[in-house]
Amino acid sequence: GIIMSDTTKEKFNPRKYLAQYTKEHYDRITITAPKGKKADVMEKAKDKGLSASQYILMALDYFERNS
C-alpha cells in the first residue's frame, strides 16, 4: 500500500465520519408542526425511552398497519 506521511494523512474525524454515514444510510424528513407540538413529542418519546425520531417512526408504522 501507499505510505503517507503525517503531514498528508487526514486525521480521523468521528463527527465527519458519522455525518457521512448518516447521509449515505438515512433519509432526512423535515416536518412543520404547530408551536408546542415538538415539546409534546419530545416528552412522550422520553417517557417511553425513545428518541423523537424513533417515536415518530413508530407512530407512522402503527398508522400504516392500522389504516
PDB file of N, CA, C and O in Angstrom:
ATOM      1  N   GLY A   1       0.793  -1.185   0.000  1.00  0.00           N
ATOM      2  CA  GLY A   1       0.000   0.000   0.000  1.00  0.00           C
ATOM      3  C   GLY A   1       0.838   1.253   0.000  1.00  0.00           C
ATOM      4  O   GLY A   1       2.053   1.201   0.114  1.00  0.00           O
ATOM      5  N   ILE A   2       0.183   2.352  -0.107  1.00  0.00           N
ATOM      6  CA  ILE A   2       0.849   3.648  -0.111  1.00  0.00           C
ATOM      7  C   ILE A   2       1.081   4.086   1.319  1.00  0.00           C
ATOM      8  O   ILE A   2       0.186   4.013   2.161  1.00  0.00           O
ATOM      9  N   ILE A   3       2.289   4.525   1.579  1.00  0.00           N
ATOM     10  CA  ILE A   3       2.617   5.035   2.907  1.00  0.00           C
ATOM     11  C   ILE A   3       2.530   6.550   2.844  1.00  0.00           C
ATOM     12  O   ILE A   3       3.160   7.182   2.003  1.00  0.00           O
ATOM     13  N   MET A   4       1.720   7.112   3.751  1.00  0.00           N
ATOM     14  CA  MET A   4       1.531   8.557   3.758  1.00  0.00           C
ATOM     15  C   MET A   4       2.237   9.139   4.973  1.00  0.00           C
ATOM     16  O   MET A   4       2.213   8.556   6.051  1.00  0.00           O
ATOM     17  N   SER A   5       2.835  10.266   4.797  1.00  0.00           N
ATOM     18  CA  SER A   5       3.450  10.928   5.933  1.00  0.00           C
ATOM     19  C   SER A   5       2.361  11.569   6.784  1.00  0.00           C
ATOM     20  O   SER A   5       1.240  11.781   6.334  1.00  0.00           O
ATOM     21  N   ASP A   6       2.683  11.887   8.015  1.00  0.00           N
ATOM     22  CA  ASP A   6       1.707  12.502   8.924  1.00  0.00           C
ATOM     23  C   ASP A   6       1.198  13.838   8.405  1.00  0.00           C
ATOM     24  O   ASP A   6       0.115  14.279   8.757  1.00  0.00           O
ATOM     25  N   THR A   7       1.957  14.496   7.544  1.00  0.00           N
ATOM     26  CA  THR A   7       1.534  15.806   7.047  1.00  0.00           C
ATOM     27  C   THR A   7       0.467  15.687   5.959  1.00  0.00           C
ATOM     28  O   THR A   7      -0.312  16.606   5.761  1.00  0.00           O
ATOM     29  N   THR A   8       0.398  14.548   5.252  1.00  0.00           N
ATOM     30  CA  THR A   8      -0.589  14.397   4.185  1.00  0.00           C
ATOM     31  C   THR A   8      -1.779  13.551   4.605  1.00  0.00           C
ATOM     32  O   THR A   8      -2.816  13.612   3.981  1.00  0.00           O
ATOM     33  N   LYS A   9      -1.618  12.749   5.650  1.00  0.00           N
ATOM     34  CA  LYS A   9      -2.702  11.873   6.086  1.00  0.00           C
ATOM     35  C   LYS A   9      -3.704  12.680   6.895  1.00  0.00           C
ATOM     36  O   LYS A   9      -3.347  13.378   7.837  1.00  0.00           O
ATOM     37  N   GLU A  10      -4.988  12.581   6.508  1.00  0.00           N
ATOM     38  CA  GLU A  10      -6.035  13.295   7.233  1.00  0.00           C
ATOM     39  C   GLU A  10      -6.348  12.558   8.527  1.00  0.00           C
ATOM     40  O   GLU A  10      -6.531  11.342   8.533  1.00  0.00           O
ATOM     41  N   LYS A  11      -6.410  13.271   9.618  1.00  0.00           N
ATOM     42  CA  LYS A  11      -6.720  12.693  10.918  1.00  0.00           C
ATOM     43  C   LYS A  11      -8.180  12.254  10.944  1.00  0.00           C
ATOM     44  O   LYS A  11      -9.046  12.942  10.411  1.00  0.00           O
ATOM     45  N   PHE A  12      -8.450  11.092  11.538  1.00  0.00           N
ATOM     46  CA  PHE A  12      -9.818  10.587  11.635  1.00  0.00           C
ATOM     47  C   PHE A  12     -10.674  11.558  12.430  1.00  0.00           C
ATOM     48  O   PHE A  12     -10.325  11.970  13.526  1.00  0.00           O
ATOM     49  N   ASN A  13     -11.800  11.916  11.841  1.00  0.00           N
ATOM     50  CA  ASN A  13     -12.727  12.846  12.477  1.00  0.00           C
ATOM     51  C   ASN A  13     -14.053  12.107  12.684  1.00  0.00           C
ATOM     52  O   ASN A  13     -14.808  11.898  11.738  1.00  0.00           O
ATOM     53  N   PRO A  14     -14.354  11.678  13.936  1.00  0.00           N
ATOM     54  CA  PRO A  14     -15.574  10.899  14.176  1.00  0.00           C
ATOM     55  C   PRO A  14     -16.856  11.644  13.815  1.00  0.00           C
ATOM     56  O   PRO A  14     -17.803  11.043  13.323  1.00  0.00           O
ATOM     57  N   ARG A  15     -16.892  12.933  14.012  1.00  0.00           N
ATOM     58  CA  ARG A  15     -18.091  13.716  13.680  1.00  0.00           C
ATOM     59  C   ARG A  15     -18.323  13.710  12.160  1.00  0.00           C
ATOM     60  O   ARG A  15     -19.440  13.523  11.693  1.00  0.00           O
ATOM     61  N   LYS A  16     -17.240  13.895  11.401  1.00  0.00           N
ATOM     62  CA  LYS A  16     -17.340  13.881   9.943  1.00  0.00           C
ATOM     63  C   LYS A  16     -17.731  12.488   9.447  1.00  0.00           C
ATOM     64  O   LYS A  16     -18.558  12.348   8.540  1.00  0.00           O
ATOM     65  N   TYR A  17     -17.160  11.458  10.049  1.00  0.00           N
ATOM     66  CA  TYR A  17     -17.483  10.082   9.674  1.00  0.00           C
ATOM     67  C   TYR A  17     -18.965   9.795   9.910  1.00  0.00           C
ATOM     68  O   TYR A  17     -19.646   9.242   9.051  1.00  0.00           O
ATOM     69  N   LEU A  18     -19.490  10.176  11.075  1.00  0.00           N
ATOM     70  CA  LEU A  18     -20.886   9.937  11.408  1.00  0.00           C
ATOM     71  C   LEU A  18     -21.818  10.700  10.466  1.00  0.00           C
ATOM     72  O   LEU A  18     -22.832  10.164  10.018  1.00  0.00           O
ATOM     73  N   ALA A  19     -21.457  11.936  10.141  1.00  0.00           N
ATOM     74  CA  ALA A  19     -22.270  12.726   9.218  1.00  0.00           C
ATOM     75  C   ALA A  19     -22.322  12.059   7.844  1.00  0.00           C
ATOM     76  O   ALA A  19     -23.397  11.974   7.229  1.00  0.00           O
ATOM     77  N   GLN A  20     -21.196  11.560   7.368  1.00  0.00           N
ATOM     78  CA  GLN A  20     -21.157  10.900   6.066  1.00  0.00           C
ATOM     79  C   GLN A  20     -21.941   9.592   6.098  1.00  0.00           C
ATOM     80  O   GLN A  20     -22.696   9.281   5.182  1.00  0.00           O
ATOM     81  N   TYR A  21     -21.786   8.821   7.164  1.00  0.00           N
ATOM     82  CA  TYR A  21     -22.511   7.552   7.317  1.00  0.00           C
ATOM     83  C   TYR A  21     -24.024   7.810   7.306  1.00  0.00           C
ATOM     84  O   TYR A  21     -24.781   7.128   6.625  1.00  0.00           O
ATOM     85  N   THR A  22     -24.454   8.798   8.068  1.00  0.00           N
ATOM     86  CA  THR A  22     -25.877   9.139   8.155  1.00  0.00           C
ATOM     87  C   THR A  22     -26.400   9.567   6.784  1.00  0.00           C
ATOM     88  O   THR A  22     -27.484   9.134   6.368  1.00  0.00           O
ATOM     89  N   LYS A  23     -25.640  10.367   6.069  1.00  0.00           N
ATOM     90  CA  LYS A  23     -26.050  10.836   4.746  1.00  0.00           C
ATOM     91  C   LYS A  23     -26.228   9.670   3.776  1.00  0.00           C
ATOM     92  O   LYS A  23     -27.148   9.663   2.959  1.00  0.00           O
ATOM     93  N   GLU A  24     -25.358   8.660   3.887  1.00  0.00           N
ATOM     94  CA  GLU A  24     -25.401   7.523   2.972  1.00  0.00           C
ATOM     95  C   GLU A  24     -26.477   6.496   3.328  1.00  0.00           C
ATOM     96  O   GLU A  24     -26.940   5.775   2.456  1.00  0.00           O
ATOM     97  N   HIS A  25     -26.883   6.418   4.600  1.00  0.00           N
ATOM     98  CA  HIS A  25     -27.758   5.336   5.048  1.00  0.00           C
ATOM     99  C   HIS A  25     -29.154   5.762   5.502  1.00  0.00           C
ATOM    100  O   HIS A  25     -29.995   4.904   5.776  1.00  0.00           O
ATOM    101  N   TYR A  26     -29.397   7.040   5.611  1.00  0.00           N
ATOM    102  CA  TYR A  26     -30.686   7.508   6.118  1.00  0.00           C
ATOM    103  C   TYR A  26     -31.244   8.621   5.242  1.00  0.00           C
ATOM    104  O   TYR A  26     -30.506   9.369   4.611  1.00  0.00           O
ATOM    105  N   ASP A  27     -32.565   8.733   5.232  1.00  0.00           N
ATOM    106  CA  ASP A  27     -33.237   9.870   4.614  1.00  0.00           C
ATOM    107  C   ASP A  27     -33.591  10.861   5.715  1.00  0.00           C
ATOM    108  O   ASP A  27     -33.887  10.467   6.845  1.00  0.00           O
ATOM    109  N   ARG A  28     -33.594  12.123   5.368  1.00  0.00           N
ATOM    110  CA  ARG A  28     -33.977  13.168   6.322  1.00  0.00           C
ATOM    111  C   ARG A  28     -35.375  13.632   5.959  1.00  0.00           C
ATOM    112  O   ARG A  28     -35.665  13.889   4.784  1.00  0.00           O
ATOM    113  N   ILE A  29     -36.247  13.720   6.955  1.00  0.00           N
ATOM    114  CA  ILE A  29     -37.611  14.203   6.770  1.00  0.00           C
ATOM    115  C   ILE A  29     -37.786  15.416   7.682  1.00  0.00           C
ATOM    116  O   ILE A  29     -37.562  15.318   8.881  1.00  0.00           O
ATOM    117  N   THR A  30     -38.193  16.523   7.111  1.00  0.00           N
ATOM    118  CA  THR A  30     -38.439  17.735   7.894  1.00  0.00           C
ATOM    119  C   THR A  30     -39.933  17.977   7.919  1.00  0.00           C
ATOM    120  O   THR A  30     -40.585  17.943   6.870  1.00  0.00           O
ATOM    121  N   ILE A  31     -40.486  18.205   9.100  1.00  0.00           N
ATOM    122  CA  ILE A  31     -41.913  18.485   9.209  1.00  0.00           C
ATOM    123  C   ILE A  31     -42.117  19.826   9.893  1.00  0.00           C
ATOM    124  O   ILE A  31     -41.257  20.300  10.635  1.00  0.00           O
ATOM    125  N   THR A  32     -43.261  20.412   9.639  1.00  0.00           N
ATOM    126  CA  THR A  32     -43.655  21.648  10.301  1.00  0.00           C
ATOM    127  C   THR A  32     -44.893  21.331  11.120  1.00  0.00           C
ATOM    128  O   THR A  32     -45.822  20.687  10.636  1.00  0.00           O
ATOM    129  N   ALA A  33     -44.880  21.755  12.384  1.00  0.00           N
ATOM    130  CA  ALA A  33     -45.987  21.468  13.303  1.00  0.00           C
ATOM    131  C   ALA A  33     -46.324  22.728  14.088  1.00  0.00           C
ATOM    132  O   ALA A  33     -45.495  23.636  14.220  1.00  0.00           O
ATOM    133  N   PRO A  34     -47.528  22.757  14.631  1.00  0.00           N
ATOM    134  CA  PRO A  34     -47.905  23.915  15.453  1.00  0.00           C
ATOM    135  C   PRO A  34     -46.976  24.066  16.665  1.00  0.00           C
ATOM    136  O   PRO A  34     -46.427  23.077  17.159  1.00  0.00           O
ATOM    137  N   LYS A  35     -46.797  25.310  17.096  1.00  0.00           N
ATOM    138  CA  LYS A  35     -45.977  25.584  18.284  1.00  0.00           C
ATOM    139  C   LYS A  35     -46.426  24.698  19.438  1.00  0.00           C
ATOM    140  O   LYS A  35     -47.613  24.509  19.659  1.00  0.00           O
ATOM    141  N   GLY A  36     -45.462  24.139  20.144  1.00  0.00           N
ATOM    142  CA  GLY A  36     -45.751  23.306  21.302  1.00  0.00           C
ATOM    143  C   GLY A  36     -45.798  21.821  20.976  1.00  0.00           C
ATOM    144  O   GLY A  36     -45.619  20.991  21.854  1.00  0.00           O
ATOM    145  N   LYS A  37     -46.040  21.471  19.717  1.00  0.00           N
ATOM    146  CA  LYS A  37     -46.145  20.059  19.333  1.00  0.00           C
ATOM    147  C   LYS A  37     -44.803  19.349  19.476  1.00  0.00           C
ATOM    148  O   LYS A  37     -44.733  18.200  19.898  1.00  0.00           O
ATOM    149  N   LYS A  38     -43.719  20.034  19.140  1.00  0.00           N
ATOM    150  CA  LYS A  38     -42.390  19.437  19.266  1.00  0.00           C
ATOM    151  C   LYS A  38     -42.122  19.048  20.715  1.00  0.00           C
ATOM    152  O   LYS A  38     -41.649  17.940  20.991  1.00  0.00           O
ATOM    153  N   ALA A  39     -42.429  19.938  21.640  1.00  0.00           N
ATOM    154  CA  ALA A  39     -42.215  19.646  23.058  1.00  0.00           C
ATOM    155  C   ALA A  39     -43.056  18.452  23.489  1.00  0.00           C
ATOM    156  O   ALA A  39     -42.588  17.606  24.264  1.00  0.00           O
ATOM    157  N   ASP A  40     -44.294  18.353  22.992  1.00  0.00           N
ATOM    158  CA  ASP A  40     -45.165  17.208  23.309  1.00  0.00           C
ATOM    159  C   ASP A  40     -44.535  15.909  22.821  1.00  0.00           C
ATOM    160  O   ASP A  40     -44.494  14.913  23.549  1.00  0.00           O
ATOM    161  N   VAL A  41     -44.065  15.910  21.582  1.00  0.00           N
ATOM    162  CA  VAL A  41     -43.461  14.708  21.008  1.00  0.00           C
ATOM    163  C   VAL A  41     -42.204  14.330  21.783  1.00  0.00           C
ATOM    164  O   VAL A  41     -42.002  13.156  22.118  1.00  0.00           O
ATOM    165  N   MET A  42     -41.372  15.309  22.077  1.00  0.00           N
ATOM    166  CA  MET A  42     -40.129  15.042  22.816  1.00  0.00           C
ATOM    167  C   MET A  42     -40.424  14.438  24.191  1.00  0.00           C
ATOM    168  O   MET A  42     -39.770  13.488  24.614  1.00  0.00           O
ATOM    169  N   GLU A  43     -41.423  14.977  24.870  1.00  0.00           N
ATOM    170  CA  GLU A  43     -41.776  14.485  26.204  1.00  0.00           C
ATOM    171  C   GLU A  43     -42.328  13.057  26.141  1.00  0.00           C
ATOM    172  O   GLU A  43     -41.935  12.194  26.927  1.00  0.00           O
ATOM    173  N   LYS A  44     -43.219  12.813  25.198  1.00  0.00           N
ATOM    174  CA  LYS A  44     -43.806  11.473  25.068  1.00  0.00           C
ATOM    175  C   LYS A  44     -42.745  10.453  24.678  1.00  0.00           C
ATOM    176  O   LYS A  44     -42.754   9.321  25.171  1.00  0.00           O
ATOM    177  N   ALA A  45     -41.848  10.834  23.797  1.00  0.00           N
ATOM    178  CA  ALA A  45     -40.760   9.940  23.394  1.00  0.00           C
ATOM    179  C   ALA A  45     -39.863   9.625  24.593  1.00  0.00           C
ATOM    180  O   ALA A  45     -39.526   8.460  24.840  1.00  0.00           O
ATOM    181  N   LYS A  46     -39.506  10.656  25.345  1.00  0.00           N
ATOM    182  CA  LYS A  46     -38.640  10.474  26.515  1.00  0.00           C
ATOM    183  C   LYS A  46     -39.302   9.549  27.535  1.00  0.00           C
ATOM    184  O   LYS A  46     -38.647   8.679  28.118  1.00  0.00           O
ATOM    185  N   ASP A  47     -40.618   9.719  27.747  1.00  0.00           N
ATOM    186  CA  ASP A  47     -41.345   8.871  28.694  1.00  0.00           C
ATOM    187  C   ASP A  47     -41.271   7.397  28.301  1.00  0.00           C
ATOM    188  O   ASP A  47     -41.328   6.516  29.156  1.00  0.00           O
ATOM    189  N   LYS A  48     -41.154   7.136  26.999  1.00  0.00           N
ATOM    190  CA  LYS A  48     -41.083   5.755  26.511  1.00  0.00           C
ATOM    191  C   LYS A  48     -39.638   5.296  26.294  1.00  0.00           C
ATOM    192  O   LYS A  48     -39.405   4.192  25.815  1.00  0.00           O
ATOM    193  N   GLY A  49     -38.677   6.162  26.618  1.00  0.00           N
ATOM    194  CA  GLY A  49     -37.273   5.817  26.441  1.00  0.00           C
ATOM    195  C   GLY A  49     -36.833   5.817  24.986  1.00  0.00           C
ATOM    196  O   GLY A  49     -35.918   5.089  24.606  1.00  0.00           O
ATOM    197  N   LEU A  50     -37.481   6.644  24.163  1.00  0.00           N
ATOM    198  CA  LEU A  50     -37.185   6.697  22.735  1.00  0.00           C
ATOM    199  C   LEU A  50     -36.690   8.084  22.344  1.00  0.00           C
ATOM    200  O   LEU A  50     -36.945   9.066  23.050  1.00  0.00           O
ATOM    201  N   SER A  51     -36.044   8.148  21.196  1.00  0.00           N
ATOM    202  CA  SER A  51     -35.743   9.459  20.611  1.00  0.00           C
ATOM    203  C   SER A  51     -37.007   9.949  19.920  1.00  0.00           C
ATOM    204  O   SER A  51     -37.934   9.164  19.665  1.00  0.00           O
ATOM    205  N   ALA A  52     -37.054  11.215  19.591  1.00  0.00           N
ATOM    206  CA  ALA A  52     -38.209  11.757  18.872  1.00  0.00           C
ATOM    207  C   ALA A  52     -38.361  11.054  17.530  1.00  0.00           C
ATOM    208  O   ALA A  52     -39.477  10.726  17.115  1.00  0.00           O
ATOM    209  N   SER A  53     -37.256  10.792  16.858  1.00  0.00           N
ATOM    210  CA  SER A  53     -37.316  10.095  15.564  1.00  0.00           C
ATOM    211  C   SER A  53     -37.902   8.700  15.721  1.00  0.00           C
ATOM    212  O   SER A  53     -38.758   8.292  14.933  1.00  0.00           O
ATOM    213  N   GLN A  54     -37.435   7.966  16.711  1.00  0.00           N
ATOM    214  CA  GLN A  54     -37.966   6.620  16.944  1.00  0.00           C
ATOM    215  C   GLN A  54     -39.459   6.671  17.241  1.00  0.00           C
ATOM    216  O   GLN A  54     -40.235   5.857  16.732  1.00  0.00           O
ATOM    217  N   TYR A  55     -39.876   7.617  18.058  1.00  0.00           N
ATOM    218  CA  TYR A  55     -41.280   7.759  18.427  1.00  0.00           C
ATOM    219  C   TYR A  55     -42.146   8.050  17.197  1.00  0.00           C
ATOM    220  O   TYR A  55     -43.188   7.417  16.982  1.00  0.00           O
ATOM    221  N   ILE A  56     -41.703   8.984  16.362  1.00  0.00           N
ATOM    222  CA  ILE A  56     -42.471   9.349  15.169  1.00  0.00           C
ATOM    223  C   ILE A  56     -42.512   8.186  14.180  1.00  0.00           C
ATOM    224  O   ILE A  56     -43.563   7.891  13.599  1.00  0.00           O
ATOM    225  N   LEU A  57     -41.385   7.498  13.989  1.00  0.00           N
ATOM    226  CA  LEU A  57     -41.369   6.354  13.073  1.00  0.00           C
ATOM    227  C   LEU A  57     -42.282   5.235  13.563  1.00  0.00           C
ATOM    228  O   LEU A  57     -42.963   4.585  12.763  1.00  0.00           O
ATOM    229  N   MET A  58     -42.327   5.012  14.876  1.00  0.00           N
ATOM    230  CA  MET A  58     -43.246   4.010  15.426  1.00  0.00           C
ATOM    231  C   MET A  58     -44.698   4.413  15.168  1.00  0.00           C
ATOM    232  O   MET A  58     -45.532   3.570  14.828  1.00  0.00           O
ATOM    233  N   ALA A  59     -44.995   5.699  15.326  1.00  0.00           N
ATOM    234  CA  ALA A  59     -46.364   6.183  15.072  1.00  0.00           C
ATOM    235  C   ALA A  59     -46.727   5.991  13.604  1.00  0.00           C
ATOM    236  O   ALA A  59     -47.849   5.575  13.286  1.00  0.00           O
ATOM    237  N   LEU A  60     -45.787   6.266  12.704  1.00  0.00           N
ATOM    238  CA  LEU A  60     -46.048   6.072  11.272  1.00  0.00           C
ATOM    239  C   LEU A  60     -46.272   4.594  10.961  1.00  0.00           C
ATOM    240  O   LEU A  60     -47.184   4.249  10.202  1.00  0.00           O
ATOM    241  N   ASP A  61     -45.443   3.720  11.533  1.00  0.00           N
ATOM    242  CA  ASP A  61     -45.616   2.277  11.332  1.00  0.00           C
ATOM    243  C   ASP A  61     -46.990   1.827  11.845  1.00  0.00           C
ATOM    244  O   ASP A  61     -47.683   1.047  11.176  1.00  0.00           O
ATOM    245  N   TYR A  62     -47.384   2.308  13.018  1.00  0.00           N
ATOM    246  CA  TYR A  62     -48.685   1.958  13.593  1.00  0.00           C
ATOM    247  C   TYR A  62     -49.812   2.412  12.665  1.00  0.00           C
ATOM    248  O   TYR A  62     -50.747   1.657  12.385  1.00  0.00           O
ATOM    249  N   PHE A  63     -49.721   3.638  12.184  1.00  0.00           N
ATOM    250  CA  PHE A  63     -50.742   4.192  11.292  1.00  0.00           C
ATOM    251  C   PHE A  63     -50.843   3.360  10.012  1.00  0.00           C
ATOM    252  O   PHE A  63     -51.943   3.058   9.542  1.00  0.00           O
ATOM    253  N   GLU A  64     -49.701   2.980   9.437  1.00  0.00           N
ATOM    254  CA  GLU A  64     -49.699   2.186   8.210  1.00  0.00           C
ATOM    255  C   GLU A  64     -50.334   0.809   8.433  1.00  0.00           C
ATOM    256  O   GLU A  64     -51.059   0.312   7.577  1.00  0.00           O
ATOM    257  N   ARG A  65     -50.078   0.187   9.570  1.00  0.00           N
ATOM    258  CA  ARG A  65     -50.627  -1.141   9.861  1.00  0.00           C
ATOM    259  C   ARG A  65     -52.119  -1.099  10.157  1.00  0.00           C
ATOM    260  O   ARG A  65     -52.820  -2.084   9.984  1.00  0.00           O
ATOM    261  N   ASN A  66     -52.606   0.033  10.646  1.00  0.00           N
ATOM    262  CA  ASN A  66     -53.991   0.117  11.104  1.00  0.00           C
ATOM    263  C   ASN A  66     -54.872   1.007  10.239  1.00  0.00           C
ATOM    264  O   ASN A  66     -55.907   1.504  10.706  1.00  0.00           O
ATOM    265  N   SER A  67     -54.514   1.222   9.012  1.00  0.00           N
ATOM    266  CA  SER A  67     -55.382   2.035   8.142  1.00  0.00           C
ATOM    267  C   SER A  67     -55.567   1.366   6.796  1.00  0.00           C
ATOM    268  O   SER A  67     -55.071   0.380   6.469  1.00  0.00           O
TER     269      SER A  67
END
